[in-house]
């Protein structure tokens, strides 16, 4: 018999009527001949309320006790849902994370799933029950209750679907699918019929809160097709599968993380290992860094800027203070009123001019870009928070995301996504924990050169002007990094095919003159080293491990970007092979 996992989020179980409506959906699926596992969240804003309550009692509540507290939200819902199903004349049993056997590590409030035992669920299903599982929670090896992080019920649902080899995983929520951006902020946003795992992963980690990013890691790893749909209507929803909606579309969506904070460490000695000290301190505290920008050094010193979730700022600052002292860096600054706007699309990897289009659109509305980073399928810019909603709207419009793509995947002989793909089969069997990092490839690319424009005025429109000039000259820009401005000026670095060096330098020099900046710096050949796989960003230690292994062999990292798919660093052109060997050794344990 087919197994279906149905997950209902907070708004979908916010009151007794909604709980009964969800119960009816599950009963309907069972009557259609399926075995049904429901995963439910805390009712309405219950989790927020509990967090608020804890805050009234303790400024920084112990993480273990936070988990004890927050897990009660889901426990209320499972019991009520089971009662609802009984009241409708059907059999059901509610189970907590511990009762199911969702084993996690001990990182309270951000725990990772190690394993899930399915025996009890299967037995209950075979006895005719609808099984109701508490989302978001698990148990560590000492029987402490853990939680998976905000929004983590999605991850419980997809992980259960993977463990049970379910035929489908349905995510019922308060929107009727995945939109090109958050429809609450941009009402013109369009619902997409299908989106690829890679795009959804990037969008989720770029702020599309509709799915917990780690749930998509599970979906991709284990090949679980995820169907996102409305709890309140019967519309078609969105399928998250291996294929994108359209093969021709360059950008599939835009997202924002509204509440970010930027930290800049000033005058870090520009030597191998300096950045490592900083990143290690942050990683020790289990904080995810979002945008990371490191300038190629100027007179032996570099500035390093990065962003974190605003909630993580106090802890991040403690780590930075320790690192600054150890490094003898001059000072650090921060800004807690910034947001990151990103555009995502698989097509970006092969089409050029996307960054320039985004920068031009934002420039035309006078929005200043405080930092820029790019990765193969994502471009992110940092803006001031009071301009963030406007910036998201502008970018959405610039790429015409409200319009239906011309060609939909599945038409004209595209390979159709199979209902159930196999994931990484054999390799997965070797994993110790279900959420372990998977490294699929370690890559070296020696085909590019780098130019950095120095001391570009820190004003709206600069990135647009620079990349318009370069793109119009037919140069295909790969990585772009704009540092956080210092004394009214920023550095803009980019990589491009090395055979275009002369032509690009000519344009860069022209630009520098026009903008009144010093001549650009350049490397005729750089080496791009990338570690690619699943969990690259949620495993916050990947970037640190890359820095560490490269530092050990004396290699300095010039540029870095992190995405869900890969972490890429730029190093000196003569160091490629040596760096590749160091990374292969470092990540041997995670290679599949
Ligand atoms: P649930 O409680 O069901 O887990 P969430 O509030 O976590 O629901 O997620 C649903 C919300 O995500 C929507 O109401 C919407 O405002 C927001 N959202 C953000 N980005 C997107 C997007 N790209 N598509 C759809 N919804 C989005
Ligand atoms: N109740 C938890 C939260 O609000 C988990 C979830 O809803 O996914 O974050
Ligand atoms: Mg959610």
mmCIF file of C-alpha atoms in Angstrom, residues 217-571:
data_model
loop_
_atom_site.group_PDB
_atom_site.id
_atom_site.type_symbol
_atom_site.label_atom_id
_atom_site.label_comp_id
_atom_site.label_asym_id
_atom_site.label_seq_id
_atom_site.Cartn_x
_atom_site.Cartn_y
_atom_site.Cartn_z
ATOM 1 C CA UNK A 217 18.378 18.838 1.409
ATOM 2 C CA UNK A 218 16.563 15.674 2.477
ATOM 3 C CA UNK A 219 14.322 15.755 -0.565
ATOM 4 C CA UNK A 220 17.282 16.075 -2.923
ATOM 5 C CA UNK A 221 19.443 13.535 -1.130
ATOM 6 C CA UNK A 222 16.761 10.849 -0.951
ATOM 7 C CA UNK A 223 14.816 11.771 -4.100
ATOM 8 C CA UNK A 224 11.563 12.620 -2.314
ATOM 9 C CA UNK A 225 9.097 14.488 -4.542
ATOM 10 C CA UNK A 226 7.536 17.255 -2.446
ATOM 11 C CA UNK A 227 4.117 18.682 -3.230
ATOM 12 C CA UNK A 228 3.437 22.094 -1.651
ATOM 13 C CA UNK A 229 -0.243 23.026 -1.558
ATOM 14 C CA UNK A 230 -2.941 24.926 0.258
ATOM 15 C CA UNK A 231 -4.639 23.652 3.379
ATOM 16 C CA UNK A 232 -7.695 25.658 2.503
ATOM 17 C CA UNK A 233 -8.306 25.110 -1.224
ATOM 18 C CA UNK A 234 -7.894 22.196 -3.597
ATOM 19 C CA UNK A 235 -5.697 23.987 -6.154
ATOM 20 C CA UNK A 236 -2.859 22.161 -7.827
ATOM 21 C CA UNK A 237 0.102 23.517 -5.831
ATOM 22 C CA UNK A 238 3.793 23.188 -6.718
ATOM 23 C CA UNK A 239 5.944 20.099 -7.226
ATOM 24 C CA UNK A 240 9.539 20.259 -5.993
ATOM 25 C CA UNK A 241 11.451 17.709 -8.052
ATOM 26 C CA UNK A 242 14.720 17.212 -9.897
ATOM 27 C CA UNK A 243 13.697 19.390 -12.861
ATOM 28 C CA UNK A 244 13.059 23.155 -13.084
ATOM 29 C CA UNK A 245 9.761 24.599 -14.308
ATOM 30 C CA UNK A 246 11.289 25.779 -17.543
ATOM 31 C CA UNK A 247 14.568 24.920 -19.220
ATOM 32 C CA UNK A 248 14.752 28.376 -20.795
ATOM 33 C CA UNK A 249 14.203 30.527 -17.753
ATOM 34 C CA UNK A 250 17.257 32.324 -16.408
ATOM 35 C CA UNK A 251 15.833 33.413 -13.053
ATOM 36 C CA UNK A 252 13.132 31.369 -11.312
ATOM 37 C CA UNK A 253 12.622 33.393 -8.155
ATOM 38 C CA UNK A 254 13.731 36.098 -5.769
ATOM 39 C CA UNK A 255 13.915 36.077 -1.991
ATOM 40 C CA UNK A 256 15.032 38.141 0.905
ATOM 41 C CA UNK A 257 16.315 37.673 4.398
ATOM 42 C CA UNK A 258 14.958 40.796 6.016
ATOM 43 C CA UNK A 259 16.643 40.539 9.371
ATOM 44 C CA UNK A 260 20.358 40.281 8.797
ATOM 45 C CA UNK A 261 23.305 41.992 10.414
ATOM 46 C CA UNK A 262 26.637 42.888 8.831
ATOM 47 C CA UNK A 263 29.944 42.661 10.659
ATOM 48 C CA UNK A 264 33.218 44.006 9.243
ATOM 49 C CA UNK A 265 36.606 43.311 10.763
ATOM 50 C CA UNK A 266 39.036 46.033 9.744
ATOM 51 C CA UNK A 267 42.734 45.669 8.928
ATOM 52 C CA UNK A 268 43.092 41.935 9.376
ATOM 53 C CA UNK A 269 46.688 40.912 8.550
ATOM 54 C CA UNK A 270 46.525 39.571 4.971
ATOM 55 C CA UNK A 271 48.201 36.215 5.514
ATOM 56 C CA UNK A 272 47.053 32.625 5.311
ATOM 57 C CA UNK A 273 45.183 31.747 8.471
ATOM 58 C CA UNK A 274 43.901 35.160 9.496
ATOM 59 C CA UNK A 275 40.447 34.597 8.053
ATOM 60 C CA UNK A 276 40.548 31.096 9.456
ATOM 61 C CA UNK A 277 40.850 32.391 13.015
ATOM 62 C CA UNK A 278 37.747 34.477 12.507
ATOM 63 C CA UNK A 279 35.686 31.791 10.786
ATOM 64 C CA UNK A 280 36.659 29.157 13.347
ATOM 65 C CA UNK A 281 35.437 31.300 16.207
ATOM 66 C CA UNK A 282 32.106 31.829 14.435
ATOM 67 C CA UNK A 283 31.772 28.157 13.461
ATOM 68 C CA UNK A 284 32.485 27.079 17.052
ATOM 69 C CA UNK A 285 29.338 28.924 18.029
ATOM 70 C CA UNK A 286 27.380 27.112 15.325
ATOM 71 C CA UNK A 287 26.429 30.329 13.539
ATOM 72 C CA UNK A 288 25.809 30.294 9.797
ATOM 73 C CA UNK A 289 27.575 33.064 7.889
ATOM 74 C CA UNK A 290 25.614 34.228 4.902
ATOM 75 C CA UNK A 291 27.448 36.682 2.626
ATOM 76 C CA UNK A 292 31.216 36.596 3.139
ATOM 77 C CA UNK A 293 33.421 39.169 1.439
ATOM 78 C CA UNK A 294 37.132 39.328 1.784
ATOM 79 C CA UNK A 295 39.067 41.963 -0.142
ATOM 80 C CA UNK A 296 42.274 41.092 -1.800
ATOM 81 C CA UNK A 297 44.719 42.708 0.598
ATOM 82 C CA UNK A 298 45.885 46.264 0.327
ATOM 83 C CA UNK A 299 49.298 46.978 1.881
ATOM 84 C CA UNK A 300 49.272 43.720 3.802
ATOM 85 C CA UNK A 301 45.916 44.324 5.404
ATOM 86 C CA UNK A 302 42.433 43.124 4.481
ATOM 87 C CA UNK A 303 38.921 43.860 5.613
ATOM 88 C CA UNK A 304 36.589 40.923 6.070
ATOM 89 C CA UNK A 305 32.844 41.455 6.063
ATOM 90 C CA UNK A 306 30.102 38.915 6.530
ATOM 91 C CA UNK A 307 26.448 38.755 7.423
ATOM 92 C CA UNK A 308 24.570 36.633 9.943
ATOM 93 C CA UNK A 309 20.934 36.416 10.982
ATOM 94 C CA UNK A 310 20.194 39.380 13.201
ATOM 95 C CA UNK A 311 19.240 37.023 16.045
ATOM 96 C CA UNK A 312 22.753 35.594 15.945
ATOM 97 C CA UNK A 313 24.422 39.013 16.165
ATOM 98 C CA UNK A 314 25.145 39.074 19.930
ATOM 99 C CA UNK A 315 26.811 35.641 19.811
ATOM 100 C CA UNK A 316 28.635 36.470 16.575
ATOM 101 C CA UNK A 317 29.976 39.672 18.133
ATOM 102 C CA UNK A 318 31.442 37.721 21.032
ATOM 103 C CA UNK A 319 33.218 35.449 18.558
ATOM 104 C CA UNK A 320 34.472 38.457 16.593
ATOM 105 C CA UNK A 321 35.775 40.172 19.710
ATOM 106 C CA UNK A 322 37.820 37.092 20.579
ATOM 107 C CA UNK A 323 39.141 36.836 17.017
ATOM 108 C CA UNK A 324 39.989 40.544 16.727
ATOM 109 C CA UNK A 325 42.036 40.354 19.870
ATOM 110 C CA UNK A 326 43.872 37.238 18.734
ATOM 111 C CA UNK A 327 44.598 38.644 15.271
ATOM 112 C CA UNK A 328 45.559 42.120 16.337
ATOM 113 C CA UNK A 329 43.002 43.473 13.846
ATOM 114 C CA UNK A 330 42.259 47.148 14.225
ATOM 115 C CA UNK A 331 38.564 47.211 14.936
ATOM 116 C CA UNK A 332 35.236 45.948 13.816
ATOM 117 C CA UNK A 333 31.985 47.583 12.884
ATOM 118 C CA UNK A 334 28.476 46.246 12.514
ATOM 119 C CA UNK A 335 25.079 47.207 11.178
ATOM 120 C CA UNK A 336 21.973 45.393 12.330
ATOM 121 C CA UNK A 337 19.624 47.129 9.905
ATOM 122 C CA UNK A 338 20.417 45.347 6.662
ATOM 123 C CA UNK A 339 18.702 42.790 4.427
ATOM 124 C CA UNK A 340 19.927 40.417 1.749
ATOM 125 C CA UNK A 341 18.069 40.261 -1.571
ATOM 126 C CA UNK A 342 18.839 37.310 -3.851
ATOM 127 C CA UNK A 343 17.799 36.095 -7.275
ATOM 128 C CA UNK A 344 18.068 32.402 -8.092
ATOM 129 C CA UNK A 345 17.941 30.368 -11.292
ATOM 130 C CA UNK A 346 19.619 27.311 -12.805
ATOM 131 C CA UNK A 347 19.809 29.152 -16.135
ATOM 132 C CA UNK A 348 22.212 31.689 -14.652
ATOM 133 C CA UNK A 349 25.014 29.180 -14.845
ATOM 134 C CA UNK A 350 24.935 29.388 -18.641
ATOM 135 C CA UNK A 351 23.458 32.803 -19.525
ATOM 136 C CA UNK A 352 25.226 36.051 -18.856
ATOM 137 C CA UNK A 353 24.133 39.597 -18.043
ATOM 138 C CA UNK A 354 21.913 38.552 -15.126
ATOM 139 C CA UNK A 355 23.933 40.398 -12.481
ATOM 140 C CA UNK A 356 24.120 43.530 -14.577
ATOM 141 C CA UNK A 357 20.336 43.501 -15.068
ATOM 142 C CA UNK A 358 19.759 43.188 -11.328
ATOM 143 C CA UNK A 359 22.233 45.970 -10.489
ATOM 144 C CA UNK A 360 20.779 48.281 -13.164
ATOM 145 C CA UNK A 361 17.208 47.801 -11.908
ATOM 146 C CA UNK A 362 18.218 48.620 -8.327
ATOM 147 C CA UNK A 363 20.348 51.571 -9.452
ATOM 148 C CA UNK A 364 17.485 53.077 -11.393
ATOM 149 C CA UNK A 365 15.561 53.349 -8.112
ATOM 150 C CA UNK A 366 18.625 54.727 -6.349
ATOM 151 C CA UNK A 367 19.130 51.753 -4.051
ATOM 152 C CA UNK A 368 22.693 51.468 -2.810
ATOM 153 C CA UNK A 369 24.265 47.993 -2.848
ATOM 154 C CA UNK A 370 26.266 47.637 0.336
ATOM 155 C CA UNK A 371 27.838 44.312 -0.624
ATOM 156 C CA UNK A 372 27.566 41.843 -3.519
ATOM 157 C CA UNK A 373 28.302 38.125 -3.769
ATOM 158 C CA UNK A 374 27.464 35.618 -6.483
ATOM 159 C CA UNK A 375 27.429 31.849 -6.793
ATOM 160 C CA UNK A 376 26.674 29.645 -9.816
ATOM 161 C CA UNK A 377 22.899 29.961 -9.501
ATOM 162 C CA UNK A 378 22.411 32.913 -7.143
ATOM 163 C CA UNK A 379 23.249 36.611 -6.927
ATOM 164 C CA UNK A 380 22.899 38.334 -3.550
ATOM 165 C CA UNK A 381 23.099 42.000 -2.625
ATOM 166 C CA UNK A 382 23.049 43.624 0.778
ATOM 167 C CA UNK A 383 20.754 46.642 1.149
ATOM 168 C CA UNK A 384 19.557 48.812 3.963
ATOM 169 C CA UNK A 385 16.520 47.239 5.644
ATOM 170 C CA UNK A 386 14.216 50.192 5.010
ATOM 171 C CA UNK A 387 14.720 49.664 1.259
ATOM 172 C CA UNK A 388 14.407 45.888 1.310
ATOM 173 C CA UNK A 389 10.754 45.338 0.323
ATOM 174 C CA UNK A 390 11.081 47.878 -2.451
ATOM 175 C CA UNK A 391 14.299 46.226 -3.644
ATOM 176 C CA UNK A 392 12.628 42.812 -3.767
ATOM 177 C CA UNK A 393 9.720 44.224 -5.774
ATOM 178 C CA UNK A 394 12.073 45.968 -8.229
ATOM 179 C CA UNK A 395 14.133 42.861 -8.824
ATOM 180 C CA UNK A 396 11.010 40.717 -9.268
ATOM 181 C CA UNK A 397 9.733 43.133 -11.888
ATOM 182 C CA UNK A 398 13.082 43.484 -13.650
ATOM 183 C CA UNK A 399 13.140 39.763 -14.421
ATOM 184 C CA UNK A 400 9.443 39.662 -15.350
ATOM 185 C CA UNK A 401 8.887 36.935 -12.801
ATOM 186 C CA UNK A 402 5.142 37.538 -12.735
ATOM 187 C CA UNK A 403 4.947 36.196 -16.308
ATOM 188 C CA UNK A 404 4.498 32.545 -17.190
ATOM 189 C CA UNK A 405 7.722 31.112 -18.741
ATOM 190 C CA UNK A 406 7.460 30.410 -22.449
ATOM 191 C CA UNK A 407 8.366 26.766 -22.331
ATOM 192 C CA UNK A 408 7.541 24.475 -19.483
ATOM 193 C CA UNK A 409 9.723 21.475 -18.583
ATOM 194 C CA UNK A 410 8.118 18.278 -19.702
ATOM 195 C CA UNK A 411 7.128 19.776 -23.058
ATOM 196 C CA UNK A 412 8.892 18.980 -26.315
ATOM 197 C CA UNK A 413 10.563 15.820 -25.160
ATOM 198 C CA UNK A 414 12.126 16.953 -21.889
ATOM 199 C CA UNK A 415 12.801 14.160 -19.480
ATOM 200 C CA UNK A 416 9.796 14.051 -17.147
ATOM 201 C CA UNK A 417 10.578 13.975 -13.435
ATOM 202 C CA UNK A 418 9.739 10.518 -12.202
ATOM 203 C CA UNK A 419 7.321 10.416 -9.302
ATOM 204 C CA UNK A 420 9.943 8.779 -7.193
ATOM 205 C CA UNK A 421 13.641 9.094 -7.908
ATOM 206 C CA UNK A 422 16.200 7.041 -6.090
ATOM 207 C CA UNK A 423 18.418 9.732 -4.607
ATOM 208 C CA UNK A 424 22.012 8.692 -4.101
ATOM 209 C CA UNK A 425 21.247 5.066 -3.210
ATOM 210 C CA UNK A 426 24.487 3.288 -2.333
ATOM 211 C CA UNK A 427 26.323 6.365 -1.163
ATOM 212 C CA UNK A 428 23.538 7.141 1.282
ATOM 213 C CA UNK A 429 23.777 3.727 2.847
ATOM 214 C CA UNK A 430 27.276 4.658 3.962
ATOM 215 C CA UNK A 431 26.203 7.795 5.803
ATOM 216 C CA UNK A 432 26.330 7.639 9.554
ATOM 217 C CA UNK A 433 23.700 10.315 10.029
ATOM 218 C CA UNK A 434 20.861 11.127 7.624
ATOM 219 C CA UNK A 435 21.878 14.794 7.558
ATOM 220 C CA UNK A 436 25.603 14.205 7.157
ATOM 221 C CA UNK A 437 27.423 16.397 4.687
ATOM 222 C CA UNK A 438 27.723 14.872 1.227
ATOM 223 C CA UNK A 439 30.575 16.018 -0.995
ATOM 224 C CA UNK A 440 29.930 15.074 -4.613
ATOM 225 C CA UNK A 441 32.865 16.833 -6.253
ATOM 226 C CA UNK A 442 35.976 18.846 -5.565
ATOM 227 C CA UNK A 443 36.747 20.999 -8.558
ATOM 228 C CA UNK A 444 39.633 23.059 -9.868
ATOM 229 C CA UNK A 445 39.101 25.622 -12.598
ATOM 230 C CA UNK A 446 42.197 27.361 -13.938
ATOM 231 C CA UNK A 447 40.519 29.069 -16.867
ATOM 232 C CA UNK A 448 39.805 32.434 -15.262
ATOM 233 C CA UNK A 449 41.529 35.710 -14.462
ATOM 234 C CA UNK A 450 40.612 38.275 -11.804
ATOM 235 C CA UNK A 451 40.336 42.054 -11.858
ATOM 236 C CA UNK A 452 39.564 44.172 -8.818
ATOM 237 C CA UNK A 453 38.462 47.761 -9.184
ATOM 238 C CA UNK A 454 39.812 49.623 -6.197
ATOM 239 C CA UNK A 455 38.231 52.405 -4.185
ATOM 240 C CA UNK A 456 35.085 52.701 -6.271
ATOM 241 C CA UNK A 457 32.838 55.432 -4.817
ATOM 242 C CA UNK A 458 30.290 53.847 -2.489
ATOM 243 C CA UNK A 459 27.188 55.219 -4.254
ATOM 244 C CA UNK A 460 24.070 53.841 -5.927
ATOM 245 C CA UNK A 461 24.636 52.867 -9.553
ATOM 246 C CA UNK A 462 28.322 51.976 -9.428
ATOM 247 C CA UNK A 463 27.914 48.203 -9.817
ATOM 248 C CA UNK A 464 25.471 48.778 -12.670
ATOM 249 C CA UNK A 465 27.917 51.080 -14.448
ATOM 250 C CA UNK A 466 30.844 48.704 -14.020
ATOM 251 C CA UNK A 467 29.082 45.510 -15.072
ATOM 252 C CA UNK A 468 27.203 47.171 -17.910
ATOM 253 C CA UNK A 469 30.499 48.243 -19.435
ATOM 254 C CA UNK A 470 32.008 44.778 -18.991
ATOM 255 C CA UNK A 471 28.935 42.865 -20.188
ATOM 256 C CA UNK A 472 28.451 45.142 -23.201
ATOM 257 C CA UNK A 473 31.989 44.294 -24.230
ATOM 258 C CA UNK A 474 30.850 40.662 -24.469
ATOM 259 C CA UNK A 475 32.835 39.517 -21.458
ATOM 260 C CA UNK A 476 31.256 36.690 -19.472
ATOM 261 C CA UNK A 477 31.685 37.552 -15.822
ATOM 262 C CA UNK A 478 31.680 34.615 -13.422
ATOM 263 C CA UNK A 479 32.165 35.483 -9.743
ATOM 264 C CA UNK A 480 31.450 39.007 -8.485
ATOM 265 C CA UNK A 481 32.370 40.297 -5.069
ATOM 266 C CA UNK A 482 31.835 43.812 -3.805
ATOM 267 C CA UNK A 483 33.245 44.562 -0.398
ATOM 268 C CA UNK A 484 31.609 46.620 2.280
ATOM 269 C CA UNK A 485 32.525 50.281 1.806
ATOM 270 C CA UNK A 486 35.180 51.861 3.939
ATOM 271 C CA UNK A 487 35.856 55.598 3.966
ATOM 272 C CA UNK A 488 33.280 56.088 1.200
ATOM 273 C CA UNK A 489 34.821 53.572 -1.202
ATOM 274 C CA UNK A 490 34.428 49.881 -2.035
ATOM 275 C CA UNK A 491 36.406 47.287 -3.972
ATOM 276 C CA UNK A 492 34.728 45.345 -6.764
ATOM 277 C CA UNK A 493 36.371 42.101 -7.791
ATOM 278 C CA UNK A 494 35.284 39.751 -10.560
ATOM 279 C CA UNK A 495 36.546 36.739 -12.468
ATOM 280 C CA UNK A 496 36.197 36.044 -16.214
ATOM 281 C CA UNK A 497 37.814 33.865 -18.918
ATOM 282 C CA UNK A 498 41.547 34.496 -18.862
ATOM 283 C CA UNK A 499 41.789 34.767 -22.647
ATOM 284 C CA UNK A 500 39.749 37.985 -22.310
ATOM 285 C CA UNK A 501 42.282 39.568 -19.958
ATOM 286 C CA UNK A 502 43.609 42.308 -22.254
ATOM 287 C CA UNK A 503 40.203 43.414 -23.408
ATOM 288 C CA UNK A 504 38.774 43.342 -19.883
ATOM 289 C CA UNK A 505 41.711 45.229 -18.421
ATOM 290 C CA UNK A 506 41.271 47.924 -21.012
ATOM 291 C CA UNK A 507 37.638 48.391 -19.980
ATOM 292 C CA UNK A 508 38.503 48.211 -16.284
ATOM 293 C CA UNK A 509 41.158 50.906 -16.697
ATOM 294 C CA UNK A 510 38.710 53.106 -18.577
ATOM 295 C CA UNK A 511 36.181 52.622 -15.811
ATOM 296 C CA UNK A 512 38.718 53.454 -13.106
ATOM 297 C CA UNK A 513 39.669 56.659 -14.851
ATOM 298 C CA UNK A 514 36.066 57.638 -15.395
ATOM 299 C CA UNK A 515 35.187 56.978 -11.748
ATOM 300 C CA UNK A 516 38.341 58.666 -10.457
ATOM 301 C CA UNK A 517 39.745 55.515 -8.829
ATOM 302 C CA UNK A 518 43.305 54.161 -8.716
ATOM 303 C CA UNK A 519 44.248 51.652 -11.465
ATOM 304 C CA UNK A 520 42.643 48.216 -11.007
ATOM 305 C CA UNK A 521 44.609 45.293 -9.618
ATOM 306 C CA UNK A 522 44.544 41.989 -11.462
ATOM 307 C CA UNK A 523 45.769 38.397 -11.623
ATOM 308 C CA UNK A 524 46.206 37.013 -15.159
ATOM 309 C CA UNK A 525 45.271 33.603 -13.867
ATOM 310 C CA UNK A 526 43.497 32.550 -10.720
ATOM 311 C CA UNK A 527 42.508 29.101 -9.516
ATOM 312 C CA UNK A 528 38.898 28.547 -8.519
ATOM 313 C CA UNK A 529 38.563 25.696 -6.069
ATOM 314 C CA UNK A 530 35.086 24.444 -5.262
ATOM 315 C CA UNK A 531 33.651 21.843 -2.911
ATOM 316 C CA UNK A 532 30.216 20.798 -4.195
ATOM 317 C CA UNK A 533 27.514 18.588 -2.727
ATOM 318 C CA UNK A 534 24.545 18.661 -0.366
ATOM 319 C CA UNK A 535 24.554 20.612 2.891
ATOM 320 C CA UNK A 536 27.269 23.077 1.908
ATOM 321 C CA UNK A 537 25.725 25.989 3.750
ATOM 322 C CA UNK A 538 23.760 24.334 6.523
ATOM 323 C CA UNK A 539 26.958 22.537 7.566
ATOM 324 C CA UNK A 540 28.533 25.752 8.726
ATOM 325 C CA UNK A 541 31.963 24.185 9.028
ATOM 326 C CA UNK A 542 32.533 23.627 5.285
ATOM 327 C CA UNK A 543 33.994 27.092 4.624
ATOM 328 C CA UNK A 544 36.098 26.849 7.773
ATOM 329 C CA UNK A 545 37.458 23.447 6.766
ATOM 330 C CA UNK A 546 38.353 24.781 3.324
ATOM 331 C CA UNK A 547 40.234 27.699 4.864
ATOM 332 C CA UNK A 548 41.920 25.407 7.331
ATOM 333 C CA UNK A 549 43.192 22.873 4.823
ATOM 334 C CA UNK A 550 44.379 25.585 2.424
ATOM 335 C CA UNK A 551 46.067 27.519 5.215
ATOM 336 C CA UNK A 552 47.928 24.399 6.291
ATOM 337 C CA UNK A 553 49.623 24.242 2.902
ATOM 338 C CA UNK A 554 50.306 27.991 2.912
ATOM 339 C CA UNK A 555 47.594 29.097 0.472
ATOM 340 C CA UNK A 556 45.834 32.436 0.941
ATOM 341 C CA UNK A 557 42.187 32.735 -0.066
ATOM 342 C CA UNK A 558 41.487 35.825 -2.176
ATOM 343 C CA UNK A 559 37.752 35.569 -2.703
ATOM 344 C CA UNK A 560 35.033 33.248 -1.441
ATOM 345 C CA UNK A 561 31.393 32.543 -2.096
ATOM 346 C CA UNK A 562 29.055 30.117 -0.435
ATOM 347 C CA UNK A 563 25.873 28.627 -1.788
ATOM 348 C CA UNK A 564 23.774 25.566 -1.141
ATOM 349 C CA UNK A 565 25.408 23.746 -4.029
ATOM 350 C CA UNK A 566 29.034 24.672 -3.517
ATOM 351 C CA UNK A 567 31.572 26.753 -1.670
ATOM 352 C CA UNK A 568 34.077 28.337 -4.053
ATOM 353 C CA UNK A 569 37.339 30.054 -3.205
ATOM 354 C CA UNK A 570 39.692 31.950 -5.473
ATOM 355 C CA UNK A 571 43.402 31.455 -4.856
#
